[in-house]
Coordinates of N, CA and C and ligand atoms in Angstrom, one line a residue:
X1199 N 0.8 -1.2 0.0 CA 0.0 0.0 0.0 C 0.9 1.3 0.0
X1200 N 0.5 2.2 -0.8 CA 1.3 3.4 -1.0 C 0.9 4.4 0.1
X1201 N 1.9 4.9 0.9 CA 1.5 5.8 2.0 C 0.9 7.1 1.4
X1202 N 0.0 7.7 2.3 CA -0.8 8.8 1.8 C 0.1 10.0 1.4
X1203 N 1.3 10.2 2.1 CA 2.1 11.3 1.7 C 2.7 11.2 0.3
X1204 N 2.8 10.0 -0.1 CA 3.3 9.8 -1.5 C 2.3 10.3 -2.5
X1205 N 1.0 9.9 -2.2 CA -0.1 10.4 -3.1 C -0.2 11.9 -3.0
X1206 N 0.0 12.5 -1.8 CA -0.1 14.0 -1.7 C 1.0 14.6 -2.5
X1207 N 2.2 14.1 -2.4 CA 3.3 14.7 -3.2 C 3.1 14.5 -4.7
X1208 N 2.5 13.4 -5.1 CA 2.2 13.2 -6.5 C 1.2 14.2 -7.0
X1209 N 0.1 14.4 -6.2 CA -0.9 15.3 -6.6 C -0.4 16.7 -6.6
X1210 N 0.5 17.1 -5.7 CA 1.1 18.4 -5.7 C 1.9 18.6 -7.0
X1211 N 2.7 17.6 -7.4 CA 3.5 17.6 -8.6 C 2.6 17.8 -9.8
X1212 N 1.6 17.0 -9.9 CA 0.7 17.0 -11.0 C 0.0 18.4 -11.1
X1213 N -0.4 18.9 -10.0 CA -1.1 20.2 -10.0 C -0.2 21.3 -10.5
X1214 N 1.0 21.3 -10.0 CA 2.0 22.3 -10.5 C 2.3 22.2 -12.0
X1215 N 2.5 21.0 -12.5 CA 2.7 20.7 -13.9 C 1.5 21.2 -14.7
X1216 N 0.3 20.9 -14.2 CA -0.9 21.4 -14.9 C -1.0 22.9 -15.0
X1217 N -0.7 23.5 -13.8 CA -0.8 25.0 -13.8 C 0.3 25.6 -14.7
X1218 N 1.5 25.0 -14.7 CA 2.5 25.5 -15.6 C 2.1 25.3 -17.1
X1219 N 1.5 24.2 -17.4 CA 1.0 24.0 -18.8 C 0.0 25.0 -19.2
X1220 N -1.0 25.3 -18.3 CA -2.0 26.2 -18.6 C -1.4 27.6 -18.7
X1221 N -0.5 28.0 -17.8 CA 0.2 29.3 -17.9 C 0.9 29.5 -19.2
X1222 N 1.7 28.4 -19.6 CA 2.5 28.4 -20.8 C 1.6 28.6 -22.0
X1223 N 0.4 27.9 -22.0 CA -0.5 27.9 -23.1 C -1.0 29.4 -23.3
X1224 N -1.4 30.0 -22.2 CA -2.0 31.4 -22.3 C -0.9 32.4 -22.7
X1225 N 0.2 32.4 -22.0 CA 1.2 33.4 -22.2 C 1.9 33.3 -23.5
X1226 N 2.0 32.1 -24.1 CA 2.7 32.0 -25.4 C 2.0 32.7 -26.5
X1227 N 0.7 32.9 -26.4 CA 0.0 33.6 -27.5 C 0.1 35.1 -27.4
X1228 N 0.5 35.6 -26.3 CA 0.6 37.1 -26.1 C 2.0 37.6 -26.0
X1229 N 3.0 36.8 -25.7 CA 4.3 37.3 -25.5 C 5.2 37.0 -26.8
X1230 N 6.2 37.8 -26.9 CA 7.1 37.5 -28.0 C 8.0 36.3 -27.6
X1231 N 8.7 35.8 -28.5 CA 9.6 34.7 -28.3 C 10.6 35.0 -27.2
X1232 N 10.5 34.4 -26.1 CA 11.4 34.6 -25.0 C 12.5 33.6 -24.9
X1233 N 12.7 32.9 -26.0 CA 13.7 31.8 -25.9 C 15.0 32.2 -26.4
X1234 N 15.4 33.5 -26.5 CA 16.7 33.9 -27.0 C 17.8 33.3 -26.3
X1235 N 17.7 33.0 -25.0 CA 18.7 32.4 -24.2 C 18.7 30.9 -24.3
X1236 N 17.8 30.4 -25.0 CA 17.7 28.9 -25.1 C 18.9 28.3 -25.9
X1237 N 19.4 27.3 -25.5 CA 20.5 26.6 -26.2 C 20.2 25.1 -26.4
X1238 N 20.8 24.5 -27.3 CA 20.6 23.1 -27.5 C 19.7 22.8 -28.7
X1239 N 19.3 21.6 -28.8 CA 18.5 21.2 -29.9 C 17.5 20.1 -29.4
X1240 N 16.4 20.0 -30.1 CA 15.4 19.0 -29.7 C 15.9 17.6 -30.1
X1241 N 15.8 16.7 -29.1 CA 16.2 15.3 -29.4 C 15.0 14.4 -29.8
X1242 N 13.9 15.1 -29.9 CA 12.6 14.4 -30.2 C 12.2 13.3 -29.3
X1243 N 12.4 13.6 -28.0 CA 12.0 12.5 -27.1 C 10.5 12.5 -26.9
X1244 N 9.8 13.6 -27.2 CA 8.3 13.6 -27.1 C 7.8 13.9 -25.7
X1245 N 8.7 14.2 -24.8 CA 8.2 14.4 -23.4 C 7.3 15.6 -23.3
X1246 N 7.6 16.7 -24.0 CA 6.8 17.9 -23.9 C 5.4 17.7 -24.6
X1247 N 5.3 16.6 -25.4 CA 4.0 16.3 -26.0 C 3.2 15.4 -25.2
X1248 N 3.7 15.0 -24.0 CA 3.0 14.1 -23.1 C 2.8 14.7 -21.7
X1249 N 2.9 16.0 -21.6 CA 2.7 16.7 -20.3 C 1.2 16.6 -19.9
X1250 N 0.9 15.9 -18.9 CA -0.4 15.7 -18.4 C -1.2 14.6 -19.2
X1251 N -1.2 14.9 -20.5 CA -1.9 14.0 -21.5 C -1.1 14.0 -22.8
X1252 N -1.2 12.9 -23.5 CA -0.4 12.8 -24.8 C -1.2 13.6 -25.9
X1253 N -0.5 14.4 -26.6 CA -1.1 15.2 -27.7 C -1.6 14.2 -28.7
X1254 N -2.8 14.4 -29.3 CA -3.3 13.5 -30.3 C -2.6 13.5 -31.6
X1255 N -1.7 14.6 -31.8 CA -1.0 14.7 -33.0 C 0.4 14.1 -32.9
X1256 N 0.7 13.6 -31.7 CA 2.1 13.0 -31.4 C 2.0 11.6 -31.8
X1257 N 3.1 11.1 -32.5 CA 3.2 9.7 -32.8 C 4.7 9.4 -32.7
X1258 N 5.0 8.1 -32.6 CA 6.4 7.6 -32.5 C 6.7 6.9 -33.8
X1259 N 8.0 7.1 -34.3 CA 8.4 6.5 -35.5 C 9.0 5.1 -35.1
X1260 N 9.3 4.3 -36.0 CA 9.9 3.0 -35.8 C 11.1 3.0 -35.0
X1261 N 11.9 4.1 -35.1 CA 13.2 4.1 -34.4 C 13.0 4.7 -33.0
X1262 N 11.8 5.0 -32.6 CA 11.5 5.5 -31.2 C 11.5 7.0 -31.0
X1263 N 11.8 7.7 -32.1 CA 11.8 9.2 -32.0 C 10.4 9.7 -32.2
X1264 N 10.1 10.8 -31.5 CA 8.8 11.4 -31.6 C 8.6 12.1 -33.0
X1265 N 7.4 12.2 -33.3 CA 7.0 12.8 -34.6 C 5.7 13.6 -34.4
X1266 N 5.6 14.8 -34.8 CA 4.4 15.6 -34.7 C 3.7 15.6 -36.1
X1267 N 2.5 15.2 -36.2 CA 1.8 15.1 -37.5 C 1.4 16.5 -38.0
X1268 N 1.4 17.5 -37.2 CA 1.1 18.8 -37.6 C 2.3 19.8 -37.4
X1269 N 3.5 19.3 -37.5 CA 4.7 20.1 -37.1 C 4.7 21.5 -37.7
X1270 N 4.4 21.6 -39.0 CA 4.5 22.8 -39.7 C 3.4 23.8 -39.3
X1271 N 2.4 23.4 -38.7 CA 1.3 24.3 -38.3 C 1.0 24.1 -36.8
X1272 N 2.0 23.6 -36.1 CA 1.7 23.3 -34.6 C 1.5 24.6 -33.9
X1273 N 0.7 24.6 -32.8 CA 0.4 25.8 -32.0 C 1.6 26.5 -31.5
X1274 N 1.4 27.8 -31.3 CA 2.5 28.6 -30.8 C 3.2 28.1 -29.5
X1275 N 2.4 27.7 -28.5 CA 3.1 27.2 -27.3 C 4.0 26.0 -27.6
X1276 N 3.7 25.2 -28.6 CA 4.6 24.1 -29.0 C 5.8 24.6 -29.7
X1277 N 5.6 25.6 -30.5 CA 6.7 26.2 -31.3 C 7.8 26.8 -30.3
X1278 N 7.3 27.4 -29.2 CA 8.2 28.2 -28.4 C 8.8 27.3 -27.2
X1279 N 8.3 26.1 -27.0 CA 8.7 25.3 -25.9 C 10.1 24.9 -26.0
X1280 N 10.9 24.9 -25.0 CA 10.7 25.6 -23.7 C 11.1 27.1 -23.8
X1281 N 10.3 27.9 -23.2 CA 10.6 29.4 -23.3 C 11.5 29.9 -22.2
X1282 N 11.6 29.1 -21.1 CA 12.4 29.6 -19.9 C 12.7 28.3 -19.1
X1283 N 13.6 28.5 -18.1 CA 14.1 27.4 -17.3 C 12.9 26.7 -16.6
X1284 N 11.9 27.5 -16.2 CA 10.8 26.9 -15.5 C 10.1 25.9 -16.3
X1285 N 10.0 26.1 -17.6 CA 9.3 25.1 -18.5 C 10.0 23.7 -18.4
X1286 N 11.3 23.8 -18.1 CA 12.1 22.5 -18.1 C 11.7 21.7 -16.8
X1287 N 11.1 22.3 -15.8 CA 10.7 21.6 -14.6 C 9.7 20.5 -15.0
X1288 N 8.9 20.7 -16.0 CA 7.9 19.7 -16.4 C 8.5 18.5 -17.2
X1289 N 9.7 18.8 -17.8 CA 10.3 17.8 -18.6 C 11.8 17.8 -18.3
X1290 N 12.3 17.3 -17.2 CA 13.7 17.3 -16.8 C 14.6 16.6 -17.8
X1291 N 14.1 15.7 -18.7 CA 14.9 15.0 -19.7 C 15.1 15.8 -20.9
X1292 N 14.5 17.0 -21.0 CA 14.6 17.8 -22.3 C 16.1 18.2 -22.5
X1293 N 16.5 18.2 -23.8 CA 17.9 18.4 -24.2 C 18.2 19.9 -24.3
X1294 N 17.3 20.8 -24.1 CA 17.5 22.2 -24.1 C 18.1 22.7 -22.8
X1295 N 18.8 23.8 -22.8 CA 19.2 24.5 -21.6 C 19.2 26.0 -21.8
X1296 N 19.4 26.8 -20.7 CA 19.4 28.2 -20.8 C 20.6 28.9 -20.3
X1297 N 21.2 29.8 -21.1 CA 22.4 30.5 -20.7 C 22.1 31.3 -19.4
X1298 N 20.9 32.0 -19.4 CA 20.7 32.9 -18.3 C 20.2 32.3 -17.0
X1299 N 19.8 31.0 -17.0 CA 19.3 30.4 -15.8 C 19.8 29.0 -15.6
X1300 N 20.5 28.5 -16.6 CA 20.9 27.1 -16.5 C 19.7 26.2 -16.3
X1301 N 19.9 25.1 -15.9 CA 18.8 24.2 -15.6 C 18.2 24.6 -14.2
X1302 N 16.9 24.6 -14.1 CA 16.3 25.0 -12.8 C 16.6 24.0 -11.7
Ligands
SF4_2511 S1 11.1 17.6 -24.2 FE1 12.6 18.9 -25.2 S2 13.9 17.4 -26.3 FE2 12.0 16.4 -25.8 S3 10.7 16.7 -27.6 FE3 10.2 18.3 -26.2 S4 11.5 20.0 -26.8 FE4 12.4 18.2 -27.8

């Protein structure tokens, strides 16, 4: 049996990730690209496409890499991800990093 405090910690984590996702979705439409300090390249792990739920346009190729079926018209929050070090808290395995904040 899983102790209650493990469930509480899990719910806190999920709540924070959900709030971050909602915040990112809203802010991305109104702010300019804030990712000038972003470094690295996408390794197509697909983790950002599975935050809270898996995007219906996400699929995996035979070699295991992620693939977006609407990549060229994907929504702005997806285009800009990750915009800042806080975004990386939701996907610690992401291959991007930031000059001005490093990894959170
Ligand atoms: S989590 Fe980072 S490395 Fe993985 S697919 Fe998303 S942007 Fe690319």
